[in-house]
PDB file of C-alpha atoms in Angstrom:
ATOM      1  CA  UNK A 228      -4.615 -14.998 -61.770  1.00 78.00           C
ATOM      2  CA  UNK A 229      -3.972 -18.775 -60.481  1.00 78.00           C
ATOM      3  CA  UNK A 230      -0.540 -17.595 -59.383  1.00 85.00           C
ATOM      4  CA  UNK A 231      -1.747 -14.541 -57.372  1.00 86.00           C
ATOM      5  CA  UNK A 232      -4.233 -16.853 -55.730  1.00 85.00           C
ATOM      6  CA  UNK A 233      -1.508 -19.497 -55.049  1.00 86.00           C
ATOM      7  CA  UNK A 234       1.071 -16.901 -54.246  1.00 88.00           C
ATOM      8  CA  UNK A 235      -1.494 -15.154 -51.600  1.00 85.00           C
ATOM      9  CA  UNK A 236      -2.517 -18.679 -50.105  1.00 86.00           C
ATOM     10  CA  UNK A 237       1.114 -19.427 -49.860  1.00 87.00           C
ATOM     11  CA  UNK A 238       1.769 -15.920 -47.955  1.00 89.00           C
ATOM     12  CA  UNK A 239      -1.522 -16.031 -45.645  1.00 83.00           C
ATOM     13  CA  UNK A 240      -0.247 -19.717 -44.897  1.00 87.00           C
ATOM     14  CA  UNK A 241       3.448 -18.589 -43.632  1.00 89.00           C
ATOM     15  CA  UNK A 242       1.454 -15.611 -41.915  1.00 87.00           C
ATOM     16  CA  UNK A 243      -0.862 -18.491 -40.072  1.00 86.00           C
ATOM     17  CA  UNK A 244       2.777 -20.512 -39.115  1.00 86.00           C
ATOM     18  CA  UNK A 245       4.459 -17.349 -38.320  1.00 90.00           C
ATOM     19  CA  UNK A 246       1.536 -16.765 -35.813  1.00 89.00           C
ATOM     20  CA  UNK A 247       1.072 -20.366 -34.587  1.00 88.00           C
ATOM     21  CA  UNK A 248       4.977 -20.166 -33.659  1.00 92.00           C
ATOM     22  CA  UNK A 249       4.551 -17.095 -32.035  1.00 93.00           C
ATOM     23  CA  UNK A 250       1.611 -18.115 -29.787  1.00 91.00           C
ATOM     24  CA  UNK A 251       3.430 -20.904 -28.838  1.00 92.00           C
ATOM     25  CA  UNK A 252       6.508 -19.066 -27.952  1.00 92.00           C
ATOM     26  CA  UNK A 253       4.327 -16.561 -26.080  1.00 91.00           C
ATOM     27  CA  UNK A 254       2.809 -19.671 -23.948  1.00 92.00           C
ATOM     28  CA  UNK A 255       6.274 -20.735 -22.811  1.00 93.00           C
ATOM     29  CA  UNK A 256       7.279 -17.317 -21.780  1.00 94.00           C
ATOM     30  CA  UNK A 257       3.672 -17.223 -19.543  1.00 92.00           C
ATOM     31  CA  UNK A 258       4.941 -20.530 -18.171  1.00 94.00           C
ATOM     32  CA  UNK A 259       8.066 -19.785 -17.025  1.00 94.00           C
ATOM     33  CA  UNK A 260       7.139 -16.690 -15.409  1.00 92.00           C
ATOM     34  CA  UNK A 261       4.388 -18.525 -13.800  1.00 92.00           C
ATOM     35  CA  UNK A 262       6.888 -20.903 -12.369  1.00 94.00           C
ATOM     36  CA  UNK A 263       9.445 -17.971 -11.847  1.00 93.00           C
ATOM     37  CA  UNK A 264       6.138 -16.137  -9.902  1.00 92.00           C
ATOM     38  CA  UNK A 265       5.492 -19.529  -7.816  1.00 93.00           C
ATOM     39  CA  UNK A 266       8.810 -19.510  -7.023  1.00 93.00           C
ATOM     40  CA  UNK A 267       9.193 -16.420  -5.388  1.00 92.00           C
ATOM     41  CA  UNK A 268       5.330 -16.272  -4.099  1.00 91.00           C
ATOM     42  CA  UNK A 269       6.852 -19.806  -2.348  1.00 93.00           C
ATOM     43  CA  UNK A 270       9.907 -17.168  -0.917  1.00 91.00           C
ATOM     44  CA  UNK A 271       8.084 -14.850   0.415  1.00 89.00           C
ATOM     45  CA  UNK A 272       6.265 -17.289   2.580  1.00 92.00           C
ATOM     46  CA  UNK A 273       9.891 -18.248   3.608  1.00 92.00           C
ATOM     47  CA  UNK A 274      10.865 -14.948   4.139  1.00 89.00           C
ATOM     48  CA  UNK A 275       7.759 -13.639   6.122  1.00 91.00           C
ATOM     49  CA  UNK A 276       7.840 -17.555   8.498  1.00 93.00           C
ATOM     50  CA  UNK A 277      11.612 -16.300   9.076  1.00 91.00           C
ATOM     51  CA  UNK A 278      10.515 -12.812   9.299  1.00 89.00           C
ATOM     52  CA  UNK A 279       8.149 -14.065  11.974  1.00 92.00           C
ATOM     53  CA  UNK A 280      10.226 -16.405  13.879  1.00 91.00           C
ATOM     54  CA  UNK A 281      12.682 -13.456  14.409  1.00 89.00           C
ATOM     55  CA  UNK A 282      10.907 -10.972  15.855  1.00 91.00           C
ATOM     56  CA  UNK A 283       9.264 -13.979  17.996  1.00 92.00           C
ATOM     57  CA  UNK A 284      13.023 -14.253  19.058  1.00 90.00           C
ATOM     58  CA  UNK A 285      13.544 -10.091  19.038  1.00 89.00           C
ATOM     59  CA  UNK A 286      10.587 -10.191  21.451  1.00 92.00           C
ATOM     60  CA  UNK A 287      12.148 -12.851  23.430  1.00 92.00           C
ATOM     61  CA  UNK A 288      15.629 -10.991  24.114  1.00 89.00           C
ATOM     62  CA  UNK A 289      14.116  -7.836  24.353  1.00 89.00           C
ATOM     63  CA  UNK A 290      11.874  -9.230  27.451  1.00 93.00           C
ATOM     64  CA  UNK A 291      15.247 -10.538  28.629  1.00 90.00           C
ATOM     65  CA  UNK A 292      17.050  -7.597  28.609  1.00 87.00           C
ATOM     66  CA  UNK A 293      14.547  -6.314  30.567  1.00 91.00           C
ATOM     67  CA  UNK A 294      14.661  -8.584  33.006  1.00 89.00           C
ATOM     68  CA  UNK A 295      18.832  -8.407  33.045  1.00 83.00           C
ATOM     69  CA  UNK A 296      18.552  -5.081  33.851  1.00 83.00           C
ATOM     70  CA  UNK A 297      15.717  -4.997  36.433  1.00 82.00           C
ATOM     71  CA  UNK A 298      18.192  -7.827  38.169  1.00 75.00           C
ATOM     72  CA  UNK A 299      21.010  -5.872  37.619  1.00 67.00           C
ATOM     73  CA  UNK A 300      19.493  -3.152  38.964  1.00 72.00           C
ATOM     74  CA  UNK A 301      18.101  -4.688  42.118  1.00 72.00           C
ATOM     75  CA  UNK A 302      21.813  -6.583  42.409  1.00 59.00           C
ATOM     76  CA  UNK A 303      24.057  -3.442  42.444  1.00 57.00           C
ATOM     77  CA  UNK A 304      25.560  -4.185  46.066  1.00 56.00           C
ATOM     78  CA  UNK A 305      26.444  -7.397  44.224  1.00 65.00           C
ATOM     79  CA  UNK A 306      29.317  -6.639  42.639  1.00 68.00           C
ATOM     80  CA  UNK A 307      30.691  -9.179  40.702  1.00 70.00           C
ATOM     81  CA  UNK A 308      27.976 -10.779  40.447  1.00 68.00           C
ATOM     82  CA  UNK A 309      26.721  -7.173  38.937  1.00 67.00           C
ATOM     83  CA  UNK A 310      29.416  -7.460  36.729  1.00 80.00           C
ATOM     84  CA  UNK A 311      28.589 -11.075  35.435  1.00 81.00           C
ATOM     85  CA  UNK A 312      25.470  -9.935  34.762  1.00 77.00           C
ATOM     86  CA  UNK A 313      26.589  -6.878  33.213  1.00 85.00           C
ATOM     87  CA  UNK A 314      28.774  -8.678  30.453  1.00 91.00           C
ATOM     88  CA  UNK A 315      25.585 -10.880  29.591  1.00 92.00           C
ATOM     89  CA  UNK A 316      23.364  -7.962  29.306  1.00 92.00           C
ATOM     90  CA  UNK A 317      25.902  -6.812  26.781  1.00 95.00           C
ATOM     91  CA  UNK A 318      25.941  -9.887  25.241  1.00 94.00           C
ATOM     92  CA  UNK A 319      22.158 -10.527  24.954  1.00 90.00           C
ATOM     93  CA  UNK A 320      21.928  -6.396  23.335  1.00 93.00           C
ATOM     94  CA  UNK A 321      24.943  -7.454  20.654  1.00 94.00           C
ATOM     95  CA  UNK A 322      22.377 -10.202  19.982  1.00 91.00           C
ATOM     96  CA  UNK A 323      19.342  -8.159  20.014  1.00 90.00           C
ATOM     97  CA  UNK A 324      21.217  -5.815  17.774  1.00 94.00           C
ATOM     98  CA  UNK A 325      22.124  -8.417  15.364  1.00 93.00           C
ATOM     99  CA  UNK A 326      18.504  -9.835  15.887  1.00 90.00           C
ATOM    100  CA  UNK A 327      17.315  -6.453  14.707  1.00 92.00           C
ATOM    101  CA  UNK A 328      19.463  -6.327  11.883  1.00 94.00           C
ATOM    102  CA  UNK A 329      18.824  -9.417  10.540  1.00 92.00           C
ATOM    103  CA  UNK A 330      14.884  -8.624  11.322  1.00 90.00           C
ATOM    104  CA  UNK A 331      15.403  -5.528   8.797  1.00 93.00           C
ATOM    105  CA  UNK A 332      17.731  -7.316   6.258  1.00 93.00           C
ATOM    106  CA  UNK A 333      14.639  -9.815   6.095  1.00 90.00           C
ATOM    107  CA  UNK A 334      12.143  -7.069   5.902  1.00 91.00           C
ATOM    108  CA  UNK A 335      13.638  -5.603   3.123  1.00 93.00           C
ATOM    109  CA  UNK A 336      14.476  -8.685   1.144  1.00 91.00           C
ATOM    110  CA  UNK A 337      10.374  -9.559   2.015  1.00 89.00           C
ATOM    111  CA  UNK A 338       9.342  -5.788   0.368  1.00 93.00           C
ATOM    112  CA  UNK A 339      11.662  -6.331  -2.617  1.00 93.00           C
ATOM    113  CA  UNK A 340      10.302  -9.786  -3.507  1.00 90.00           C
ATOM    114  CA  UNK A 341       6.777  -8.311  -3.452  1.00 91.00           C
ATOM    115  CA  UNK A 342       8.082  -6.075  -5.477  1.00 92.00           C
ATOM    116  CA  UNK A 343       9.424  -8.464  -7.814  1.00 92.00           C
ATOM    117  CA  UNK A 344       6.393 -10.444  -7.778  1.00 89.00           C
ATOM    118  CA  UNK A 345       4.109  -7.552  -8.643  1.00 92.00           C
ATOM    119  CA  UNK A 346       6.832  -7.010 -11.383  1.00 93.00           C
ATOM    120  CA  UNK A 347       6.348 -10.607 -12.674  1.00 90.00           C
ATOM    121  CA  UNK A 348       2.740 -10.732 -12.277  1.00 93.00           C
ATOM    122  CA  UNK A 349       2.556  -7.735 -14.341  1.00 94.00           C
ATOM    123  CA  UNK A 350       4.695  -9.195 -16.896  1.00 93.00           C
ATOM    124  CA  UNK A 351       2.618 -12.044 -17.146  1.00 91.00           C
ATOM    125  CA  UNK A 352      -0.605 -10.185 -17.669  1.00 94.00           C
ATOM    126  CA  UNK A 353       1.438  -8.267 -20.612  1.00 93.00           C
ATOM    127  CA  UNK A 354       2.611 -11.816 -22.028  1.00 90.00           C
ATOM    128  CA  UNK A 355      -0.962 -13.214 -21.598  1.00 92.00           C
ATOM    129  CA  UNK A 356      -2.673 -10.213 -23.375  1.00 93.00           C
ATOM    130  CA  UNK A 357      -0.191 -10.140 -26.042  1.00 92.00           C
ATOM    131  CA  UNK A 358      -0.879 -14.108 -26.854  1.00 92.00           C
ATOM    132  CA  UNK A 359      -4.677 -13.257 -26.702  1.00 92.00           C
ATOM    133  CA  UNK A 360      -3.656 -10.804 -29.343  1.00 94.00           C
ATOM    134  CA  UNK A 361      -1.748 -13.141 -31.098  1.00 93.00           C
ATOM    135  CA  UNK A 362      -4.677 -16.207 -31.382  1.00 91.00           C
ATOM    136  CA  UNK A 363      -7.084 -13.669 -32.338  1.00 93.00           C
ATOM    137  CA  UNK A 364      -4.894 -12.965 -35.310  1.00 94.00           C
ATOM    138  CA  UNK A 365      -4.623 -16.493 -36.091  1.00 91.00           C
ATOM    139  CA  UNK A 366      -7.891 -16.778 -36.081  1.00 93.00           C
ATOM    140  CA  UNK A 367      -8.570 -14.128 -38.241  1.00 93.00           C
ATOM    141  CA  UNK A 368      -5.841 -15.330 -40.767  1.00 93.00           C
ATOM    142  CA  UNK A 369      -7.279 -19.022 -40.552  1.00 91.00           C
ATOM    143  CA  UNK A 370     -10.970 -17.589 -41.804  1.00 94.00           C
ATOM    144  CA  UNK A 371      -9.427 -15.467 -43.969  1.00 93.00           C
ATOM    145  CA  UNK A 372      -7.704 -19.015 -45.326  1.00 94.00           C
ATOM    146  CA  UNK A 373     -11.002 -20.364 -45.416  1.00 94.00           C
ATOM    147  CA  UNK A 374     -12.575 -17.574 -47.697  1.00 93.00           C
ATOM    148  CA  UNK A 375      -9.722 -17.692 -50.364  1.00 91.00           C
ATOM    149  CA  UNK A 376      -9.612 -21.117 -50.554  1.00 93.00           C
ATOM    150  CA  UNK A 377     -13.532 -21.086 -50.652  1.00 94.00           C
ATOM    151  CA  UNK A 378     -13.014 -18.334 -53.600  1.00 90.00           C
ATOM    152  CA  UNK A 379     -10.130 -20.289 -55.340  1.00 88.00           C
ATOM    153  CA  UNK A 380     -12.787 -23.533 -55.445  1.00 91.00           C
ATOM    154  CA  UNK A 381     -15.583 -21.327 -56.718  1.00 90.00           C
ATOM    155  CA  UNK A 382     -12.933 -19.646 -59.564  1.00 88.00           C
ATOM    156  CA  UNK A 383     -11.465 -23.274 -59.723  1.00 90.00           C
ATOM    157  CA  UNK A 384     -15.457 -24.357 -60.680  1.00 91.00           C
ATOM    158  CA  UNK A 385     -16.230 -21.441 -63.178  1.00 87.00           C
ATOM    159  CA  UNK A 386     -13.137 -21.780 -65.076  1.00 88.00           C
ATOM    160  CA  UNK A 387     -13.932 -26.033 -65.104  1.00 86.00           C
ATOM    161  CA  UNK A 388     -17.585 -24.887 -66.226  1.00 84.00           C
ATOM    162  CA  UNK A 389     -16.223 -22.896 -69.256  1.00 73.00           C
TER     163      UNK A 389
END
């Protein structure tokens, strides 16, 4: 009956290590997503300043081209001049265009990190719940330590007193 005792002790002890290894594995997983979260929380603040600063810039060339044209507009007896100012109203709507593009490419890089970061904040709250899970086991297994050793002391005790 010893043995049992010994050999249950002996299980509900690897059970507790198993557990303790596994919460602690579960914390470094929460803390590298944390960091891999802070990382790309600290992106999309780069992305949405850049996403800012262009269409500050989009803004910009968009009120030039406006005023190219109204000038070009008012200089058509001009004509090479006209044409000069033709070529860099081309120019400045290549840029605007590429502006734009980059301006989307941004946006969508910006959605898809929030998307990523609701991903890994998700995750997180998964890892975090399943660790909870995990200590509440090894607390469970630790009383249920205490009670058997309690019992083995008491058995230990009756079979001294006989």
């Amino acid at each position: 009956m010893a043995d049992r005792i010994r050999e249950k002790m002996n299980q509900l002890r690897l059970e507790a290590d198993e557990s303790a290894q596994k919460v602690e594995e579960l914390q470094a997983k929460v803390k590298a997503l944390e960091q891999e979260n802070l990382a790309k929380e600290q992106e999309i603040t780069s992305l949405s300043h850049k996403n800012g600063l262009l269409e500050a810039e989009n803004e910009k060339m968009d009120t030039t081209i406006k005023d190219l044209k109204k000038a070009a507009d008012e200089g058509l007896q001009h004509g090479t001049h006209n044409e000069t100012l033709q070529r860099r109203l081309q120019l400045l709507e290549e840029e605007a265009e590429e502006a734009d593009k980059t301006l989307r490419e941004t946006n969508e890089k910006l959605r898809q990190t929030d998307v990523k970061a609701g991903h890994f904040e998700r995750k997180v709250q998964a890892l975090e719940a399943e660790r909870d899970q995990w200590e509440a086991k090894y607390e469970e297994m630790a009383k249920k330590h205490q009670a058997l050793q309690k019992e083995l002391e008491d058995l230990q005790n009756e079979i001294g007193n006989i």
